[in-house]
CSV table of C-alpha atoms in Angstrom, one decimal:
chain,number,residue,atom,x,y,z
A,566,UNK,CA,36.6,13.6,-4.7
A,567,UNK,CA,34.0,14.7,-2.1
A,568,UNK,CA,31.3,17.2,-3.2
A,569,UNK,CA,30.7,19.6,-0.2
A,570,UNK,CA,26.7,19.7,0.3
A,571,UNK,CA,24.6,21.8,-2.3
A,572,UNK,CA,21.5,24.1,-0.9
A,573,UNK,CA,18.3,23.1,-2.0
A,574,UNK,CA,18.5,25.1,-5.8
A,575,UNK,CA,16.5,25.3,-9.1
A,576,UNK,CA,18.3,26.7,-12.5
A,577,UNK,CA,18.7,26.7,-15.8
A,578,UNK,CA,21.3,25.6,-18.0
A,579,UNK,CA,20.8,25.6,-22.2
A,580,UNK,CA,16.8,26.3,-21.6
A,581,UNK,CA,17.1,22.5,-19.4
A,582,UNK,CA,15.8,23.1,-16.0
A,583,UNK,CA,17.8,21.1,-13.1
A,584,UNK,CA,16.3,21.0,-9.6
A,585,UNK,CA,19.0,19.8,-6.9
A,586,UNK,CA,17.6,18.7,-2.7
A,587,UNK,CA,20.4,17.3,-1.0
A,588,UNK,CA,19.5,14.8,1.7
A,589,UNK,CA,21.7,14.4,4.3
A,590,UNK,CA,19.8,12.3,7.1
A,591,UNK,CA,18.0,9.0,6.1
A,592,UNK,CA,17.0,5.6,7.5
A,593,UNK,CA,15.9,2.2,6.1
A,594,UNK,CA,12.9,0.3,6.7
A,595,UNK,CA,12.7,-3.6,5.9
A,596,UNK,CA,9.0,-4.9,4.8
A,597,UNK,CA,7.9,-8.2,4.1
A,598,UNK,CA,4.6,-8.9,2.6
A,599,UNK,CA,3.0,-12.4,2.7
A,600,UNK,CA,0.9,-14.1,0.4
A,601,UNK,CA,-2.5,-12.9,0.0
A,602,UNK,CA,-1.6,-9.1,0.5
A,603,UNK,CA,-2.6,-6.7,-1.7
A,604,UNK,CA,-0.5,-4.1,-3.9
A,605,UNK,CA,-0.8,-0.7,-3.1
A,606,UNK,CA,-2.8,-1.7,0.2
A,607,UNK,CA,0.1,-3.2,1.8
A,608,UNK,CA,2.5,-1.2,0.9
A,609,UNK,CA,0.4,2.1,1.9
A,610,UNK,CA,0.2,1.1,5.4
A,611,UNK,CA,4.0,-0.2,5.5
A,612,UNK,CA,4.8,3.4,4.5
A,613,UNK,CA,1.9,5.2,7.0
A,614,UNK,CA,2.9,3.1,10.0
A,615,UNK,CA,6.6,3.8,9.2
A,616,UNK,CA,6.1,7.6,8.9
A,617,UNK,CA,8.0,7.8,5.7
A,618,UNK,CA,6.2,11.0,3.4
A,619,UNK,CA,9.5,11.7,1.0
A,620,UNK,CA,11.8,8.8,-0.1
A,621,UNK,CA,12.9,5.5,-2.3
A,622,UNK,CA,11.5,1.7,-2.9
A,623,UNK,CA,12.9,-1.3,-4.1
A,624,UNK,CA,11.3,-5.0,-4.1
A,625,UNK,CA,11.8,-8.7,-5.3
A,626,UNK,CA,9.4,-11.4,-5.2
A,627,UNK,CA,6.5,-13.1,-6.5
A,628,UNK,CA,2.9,-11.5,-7.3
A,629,UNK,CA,-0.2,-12.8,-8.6
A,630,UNK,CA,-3.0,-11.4,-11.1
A,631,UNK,CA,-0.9,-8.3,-11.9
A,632,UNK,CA,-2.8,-5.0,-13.4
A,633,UNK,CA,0.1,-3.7,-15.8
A,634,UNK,CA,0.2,-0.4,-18.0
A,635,UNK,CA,2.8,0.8,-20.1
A,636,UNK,CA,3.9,4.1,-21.6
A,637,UNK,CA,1.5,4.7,-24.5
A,638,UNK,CA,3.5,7.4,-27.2
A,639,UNK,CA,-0.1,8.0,-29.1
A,640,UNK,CA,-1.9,8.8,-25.7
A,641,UNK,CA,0.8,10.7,-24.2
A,642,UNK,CA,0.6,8.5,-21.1
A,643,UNK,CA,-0.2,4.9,-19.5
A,644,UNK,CA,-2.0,2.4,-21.7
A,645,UNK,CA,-5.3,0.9,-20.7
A,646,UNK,CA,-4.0,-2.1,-17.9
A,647,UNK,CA,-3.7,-5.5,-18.9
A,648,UNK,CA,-4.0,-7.9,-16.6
A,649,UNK,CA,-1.2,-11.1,-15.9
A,650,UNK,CA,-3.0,-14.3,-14.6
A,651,UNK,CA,-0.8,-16.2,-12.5
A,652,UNK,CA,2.3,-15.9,-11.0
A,653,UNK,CA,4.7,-13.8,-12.4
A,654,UNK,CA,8.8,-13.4,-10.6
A,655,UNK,CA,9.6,-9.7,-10.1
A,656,UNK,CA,13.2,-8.9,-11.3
A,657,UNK,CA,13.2,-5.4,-9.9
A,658,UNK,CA,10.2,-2.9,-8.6
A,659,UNK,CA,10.7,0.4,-7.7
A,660,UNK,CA,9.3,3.5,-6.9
A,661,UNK,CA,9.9,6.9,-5.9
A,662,UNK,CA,8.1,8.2,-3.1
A,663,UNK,CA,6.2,11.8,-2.3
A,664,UNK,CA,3.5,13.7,-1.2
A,665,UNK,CA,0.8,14.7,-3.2
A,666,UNK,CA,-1.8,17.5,-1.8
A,667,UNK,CA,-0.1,16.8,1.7
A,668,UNK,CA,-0.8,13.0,1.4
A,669,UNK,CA,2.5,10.1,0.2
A,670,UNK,CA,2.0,9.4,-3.5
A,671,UNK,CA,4.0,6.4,-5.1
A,672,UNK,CA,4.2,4.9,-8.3
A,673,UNK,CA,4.9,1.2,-8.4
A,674,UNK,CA,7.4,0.7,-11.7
A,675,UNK,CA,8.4,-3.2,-12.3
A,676,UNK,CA,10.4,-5.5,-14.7
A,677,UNK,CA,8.6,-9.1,-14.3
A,678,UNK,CA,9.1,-12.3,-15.9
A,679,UNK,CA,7.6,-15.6,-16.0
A,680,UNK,CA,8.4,-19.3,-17.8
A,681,UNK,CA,5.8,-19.4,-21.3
A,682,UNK,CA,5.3,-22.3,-23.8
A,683,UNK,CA,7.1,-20.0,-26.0
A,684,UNK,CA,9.7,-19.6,-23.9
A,685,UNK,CA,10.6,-17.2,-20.9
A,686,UNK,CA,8.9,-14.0,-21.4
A,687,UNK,CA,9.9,-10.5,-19.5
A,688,UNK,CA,7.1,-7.9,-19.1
A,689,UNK,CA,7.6,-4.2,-17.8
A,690,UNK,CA,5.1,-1.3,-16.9
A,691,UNK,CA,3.5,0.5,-14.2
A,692,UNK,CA,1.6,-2.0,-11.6
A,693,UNK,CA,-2.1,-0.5,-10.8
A,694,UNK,CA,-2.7,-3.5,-8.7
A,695,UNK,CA,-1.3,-6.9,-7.4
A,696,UNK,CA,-1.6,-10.0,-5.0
A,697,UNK,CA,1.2,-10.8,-3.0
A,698,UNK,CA,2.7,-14.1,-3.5
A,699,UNK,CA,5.7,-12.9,-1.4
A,700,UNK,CA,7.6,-9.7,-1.6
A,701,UNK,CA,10.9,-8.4,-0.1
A,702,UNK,CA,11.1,-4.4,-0.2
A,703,UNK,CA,13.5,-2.2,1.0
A,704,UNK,CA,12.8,1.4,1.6
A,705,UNK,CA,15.1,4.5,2.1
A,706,UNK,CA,13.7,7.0,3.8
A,707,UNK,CA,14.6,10.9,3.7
A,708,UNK,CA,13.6,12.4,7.0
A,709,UNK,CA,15.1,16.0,6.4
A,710,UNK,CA,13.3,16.9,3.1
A,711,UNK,CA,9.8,17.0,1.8
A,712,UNK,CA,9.2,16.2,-2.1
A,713,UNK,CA,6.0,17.0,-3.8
A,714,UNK,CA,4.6,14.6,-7.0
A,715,UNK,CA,2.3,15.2,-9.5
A,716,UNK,CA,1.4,14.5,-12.7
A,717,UNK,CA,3.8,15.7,-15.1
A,718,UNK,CA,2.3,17.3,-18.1
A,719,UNK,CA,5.3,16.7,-20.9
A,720,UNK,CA,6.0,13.0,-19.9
A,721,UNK,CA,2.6,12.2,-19.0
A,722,UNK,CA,3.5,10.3,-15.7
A,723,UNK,CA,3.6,11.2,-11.9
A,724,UNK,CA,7.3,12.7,-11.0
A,725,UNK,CA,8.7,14.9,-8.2
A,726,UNK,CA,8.3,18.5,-8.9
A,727,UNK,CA,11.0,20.7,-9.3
A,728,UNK,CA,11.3,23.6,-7.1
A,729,UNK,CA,8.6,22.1,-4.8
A,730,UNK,CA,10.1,21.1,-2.0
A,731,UNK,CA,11.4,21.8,1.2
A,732,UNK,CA,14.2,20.9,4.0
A,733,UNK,CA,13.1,19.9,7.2
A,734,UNK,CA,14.8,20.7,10.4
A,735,UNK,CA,18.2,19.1,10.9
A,736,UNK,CA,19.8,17.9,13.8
A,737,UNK,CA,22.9,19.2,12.6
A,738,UNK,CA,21.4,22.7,12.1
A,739,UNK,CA,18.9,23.6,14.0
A,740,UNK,CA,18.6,26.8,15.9
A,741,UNK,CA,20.1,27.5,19.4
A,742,UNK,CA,17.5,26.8,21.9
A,743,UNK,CA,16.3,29.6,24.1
A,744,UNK,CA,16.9,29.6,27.8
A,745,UNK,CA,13.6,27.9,28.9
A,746,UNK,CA,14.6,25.3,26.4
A,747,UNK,CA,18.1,24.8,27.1
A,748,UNK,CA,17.0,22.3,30.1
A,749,UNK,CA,14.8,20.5,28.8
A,750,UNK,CA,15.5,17.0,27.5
A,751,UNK,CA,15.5,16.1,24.1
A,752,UNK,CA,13.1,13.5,23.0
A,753,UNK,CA,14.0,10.5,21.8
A,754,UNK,CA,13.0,9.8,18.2
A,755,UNK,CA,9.8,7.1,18.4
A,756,UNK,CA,10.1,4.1,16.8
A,757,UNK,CA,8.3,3.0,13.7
A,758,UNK,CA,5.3,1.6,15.1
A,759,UNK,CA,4.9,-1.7,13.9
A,760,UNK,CA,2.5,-3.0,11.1
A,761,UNK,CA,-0.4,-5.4,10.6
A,762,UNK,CA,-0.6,-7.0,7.1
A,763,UNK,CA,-3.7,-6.2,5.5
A,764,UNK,CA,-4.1,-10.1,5.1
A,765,UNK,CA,-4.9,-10.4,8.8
A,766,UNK,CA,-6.5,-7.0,8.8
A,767,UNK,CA,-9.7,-8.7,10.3
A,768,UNK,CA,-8.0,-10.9,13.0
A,769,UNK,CA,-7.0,-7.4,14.8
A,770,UNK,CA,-8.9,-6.5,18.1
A,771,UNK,CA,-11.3,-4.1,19.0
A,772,UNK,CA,-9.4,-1.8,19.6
A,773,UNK,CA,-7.2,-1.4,16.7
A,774,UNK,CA,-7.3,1.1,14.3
A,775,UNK,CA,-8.5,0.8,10.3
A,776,UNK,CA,-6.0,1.6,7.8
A,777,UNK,CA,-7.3,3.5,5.2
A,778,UNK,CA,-7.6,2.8,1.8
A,779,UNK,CA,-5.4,4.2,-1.0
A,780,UNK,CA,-6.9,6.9,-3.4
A,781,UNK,CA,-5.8,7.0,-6.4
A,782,UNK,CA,-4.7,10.0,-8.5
A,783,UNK,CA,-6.9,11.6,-11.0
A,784,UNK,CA,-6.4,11.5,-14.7
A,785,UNK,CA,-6.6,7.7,-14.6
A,786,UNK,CA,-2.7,7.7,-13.7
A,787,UNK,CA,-1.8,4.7,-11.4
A,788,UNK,CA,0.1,6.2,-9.0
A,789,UNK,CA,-0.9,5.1,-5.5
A,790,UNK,CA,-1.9,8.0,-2.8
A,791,UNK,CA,-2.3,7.2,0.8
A,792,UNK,CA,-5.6,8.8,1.6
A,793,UNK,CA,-4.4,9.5,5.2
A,794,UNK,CA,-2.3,12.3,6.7
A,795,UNK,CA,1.5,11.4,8.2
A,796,UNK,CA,1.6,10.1,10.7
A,797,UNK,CA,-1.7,9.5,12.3
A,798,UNK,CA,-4.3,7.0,11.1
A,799,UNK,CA,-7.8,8.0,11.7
A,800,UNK,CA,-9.7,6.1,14.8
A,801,UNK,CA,-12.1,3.2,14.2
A,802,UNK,CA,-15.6,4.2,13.3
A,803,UNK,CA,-18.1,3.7,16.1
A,804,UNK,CA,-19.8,0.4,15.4
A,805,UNK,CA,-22.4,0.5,18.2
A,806,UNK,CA,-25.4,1.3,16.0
A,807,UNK,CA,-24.6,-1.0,13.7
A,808,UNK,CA,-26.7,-3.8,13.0
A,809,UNK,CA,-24.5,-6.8,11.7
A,810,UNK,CA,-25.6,-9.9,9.5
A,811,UNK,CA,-24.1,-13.3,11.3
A,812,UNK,CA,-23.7,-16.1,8.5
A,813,UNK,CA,-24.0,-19.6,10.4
A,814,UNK,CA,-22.1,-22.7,9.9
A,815,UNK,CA,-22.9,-24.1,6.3
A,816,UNK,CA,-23.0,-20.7,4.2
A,817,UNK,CA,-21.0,-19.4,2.0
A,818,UNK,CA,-18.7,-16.2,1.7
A,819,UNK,CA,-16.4,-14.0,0.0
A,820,UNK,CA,-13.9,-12.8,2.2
A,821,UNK,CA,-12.0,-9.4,0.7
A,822,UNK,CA,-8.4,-11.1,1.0
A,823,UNK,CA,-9.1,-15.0,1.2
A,824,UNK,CA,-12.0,-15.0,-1.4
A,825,UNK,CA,-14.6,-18.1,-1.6
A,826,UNK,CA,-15.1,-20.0,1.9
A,827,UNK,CA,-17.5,-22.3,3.8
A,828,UNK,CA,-18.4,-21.1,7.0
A,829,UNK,CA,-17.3,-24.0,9.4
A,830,UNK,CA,-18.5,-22.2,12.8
A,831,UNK,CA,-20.0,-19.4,14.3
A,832,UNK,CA,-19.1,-17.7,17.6
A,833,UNK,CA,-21.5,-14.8,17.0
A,834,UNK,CA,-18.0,-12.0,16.5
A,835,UNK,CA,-16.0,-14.6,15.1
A,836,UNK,CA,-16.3,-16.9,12.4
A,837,UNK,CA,-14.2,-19.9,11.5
A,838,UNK,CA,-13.5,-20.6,7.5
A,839,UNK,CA,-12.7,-22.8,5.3
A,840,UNK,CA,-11.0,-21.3,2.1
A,841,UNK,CA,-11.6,-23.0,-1.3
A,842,UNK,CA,-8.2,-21.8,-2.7
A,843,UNK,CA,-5.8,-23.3,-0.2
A,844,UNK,CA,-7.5,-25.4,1.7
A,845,UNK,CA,-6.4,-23.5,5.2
A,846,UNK,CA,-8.4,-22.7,8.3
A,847,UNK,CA,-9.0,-18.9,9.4
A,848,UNK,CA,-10.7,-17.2,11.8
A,849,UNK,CA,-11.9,-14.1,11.7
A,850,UNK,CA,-13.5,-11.0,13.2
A,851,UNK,CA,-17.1,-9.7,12.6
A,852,UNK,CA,-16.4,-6.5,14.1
A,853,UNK,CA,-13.7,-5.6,11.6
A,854,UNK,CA,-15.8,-6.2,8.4
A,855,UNK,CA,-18.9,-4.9,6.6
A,856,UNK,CA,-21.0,-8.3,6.1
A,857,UNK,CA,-23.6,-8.1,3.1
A,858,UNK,CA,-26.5,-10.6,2.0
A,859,UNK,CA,-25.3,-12.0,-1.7
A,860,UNK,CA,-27.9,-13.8,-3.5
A,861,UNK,CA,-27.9,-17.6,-2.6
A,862,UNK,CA,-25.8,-20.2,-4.0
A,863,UNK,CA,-27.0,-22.7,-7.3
A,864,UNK,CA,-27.3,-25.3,-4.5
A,865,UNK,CA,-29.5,-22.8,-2.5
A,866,UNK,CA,-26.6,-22.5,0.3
A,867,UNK,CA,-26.6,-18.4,1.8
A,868,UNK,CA,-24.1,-16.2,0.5
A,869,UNK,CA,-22.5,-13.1,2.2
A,870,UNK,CA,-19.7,-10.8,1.5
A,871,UNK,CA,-17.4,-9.8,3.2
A,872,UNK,CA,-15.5,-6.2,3.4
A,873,UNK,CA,-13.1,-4.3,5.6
A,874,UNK,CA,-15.2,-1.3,7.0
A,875,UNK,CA,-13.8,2.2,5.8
């Protein structure tokens, strides 16, 4: 039997509140993450660049070094994270997506498992962070209706809030344009502008813009909020005045995404590494990273660090 479509409604049946939004216009956006991305980063800037604010996840895969909490009954909430080293198979991840104070919210939930000396051991939780080993995710995007999150204060996670949302306008009902309107063209809905994985985030050029990072909601809850407005992404900040350390072929750093590498060569922006835990050659770009002075190295090598400017 077909249900006709409900209105957006809130009420109460036997003191239980029920909150119903029908969605009737929705897409679906396909993301793969490679190895070396990192949970939420990756997944942040999948959902910014795909301009998707209210909506559903679901992923497969393998992660690494896994920050898990689980429901604690005696604190009312998430437990203090543990963390999985290693490579750990994810069953199912999922996660409902939001906004929270006008920015997407999103709580990654996962069943993972992995093969023990004791045996094959499953583990479940909220993820607060991750590297990607590889990940499949599928996303299902509501474009007609806007769903705010917060923390809720019975269950003691993050949640969509009843009542608080809102339809957006509908193809399929929006108002009759006015005359001066009634010859103009309609535009065409842009494309999802495509992504760059935050594991090649200092490869870009110039002229590309910085994701932001993630900020994380307050009460020590994990859920993951985009710290940047739907759907623009702020521009690059000016790097002019700027003075910028240049390691030299022989020293040492710590790249944000690769981690421990020997600097094989130096073309003043770009630098060419050798990364300890795979054995790979990158280059990279100066201009996209904040490069500090760490102290030297036991063999008396230079050291420097290496961040993704904010």
């Amino acid at each position: 039997m077909r249900l006709a479509p409900l209105a957006h409604s809130c009420y109460t049946l036997a003191s239980v509140s029920v909150s119903v939004l029908p969605s009737d216009r929705s897409r679906h956006v396909v993301v793969r993450l490679t190895s070396g991305e990192a949970l939420p980063d990756a997944l942040t800037s999948a959902l910014r660049d795909a301009q998707v604010s209210t909506g559903w996840l679901r992923a497969s895969g393998v992660l690494s070094d896994v920050e898990l909490r689980a429901f604690d009954p005696e604190l009312g909430g998430p437990s203090h994270t543990r963390r999985l080293a290693g490579p750990v198979q994810v069953l199912s991840l999922d996660a409902g997506i939001g906004l929270s104070d006008g920015e997407v919210s999103f709580t990654l939930r996962a069943l993972l498992a992995r093969e023990t000396d004791r045996g094959l051991e499953t583990l479940a939780g909220e993820i607060s962070a991750a590297r990607v080993l590889g990940l499949e995710v599928l996303v299902t995007a509501l474009d007609d209706v806007v769903v705010e999150r917060t923390l809720d204060a019975a269950a003691g996670v993050w949640l969509f809030v009843p009542g608080a949302a809102a339809h957006t306008p509908s193809p399929g009902h929006a108002p009759s344009p006015s005359p001066a309107q009634a010859h103009t063209p309609a535009r065409a809905p842009a494309a999802p502008p495509a992504w760059s994985s935050a594991l090649e985030a200092s490869d870009t050029s110039a002229h590309a813009h910085a994701p932001e990072r993630p900020r994380y909601s307050p009460g020590g809850s994990p859920a993951a909020t985009v710290s940047a407005p739907i759907p623009q992404r702020p521009a690059a900040r000016p790097q002019s005045d700027v003075e910028t350390l240049v390691p030299e072929p022989g020293d040492s750093v710590d790249h944000f995404a690769f981690g421990r590498a020997d600097v094989l060569k130096s073309d003043g922006d770009r630098l060419h590494l050798r990364v300890h835990k795979d054995g790979r050659i990158r280059e990279i770009a100066l201009e996209m990273l904040r490069v500090t002075r760490q102290p030297d190295a036991d063999d008396g090598r230079r050291r420097y660090k290496l961040e993704r400017r904010i």
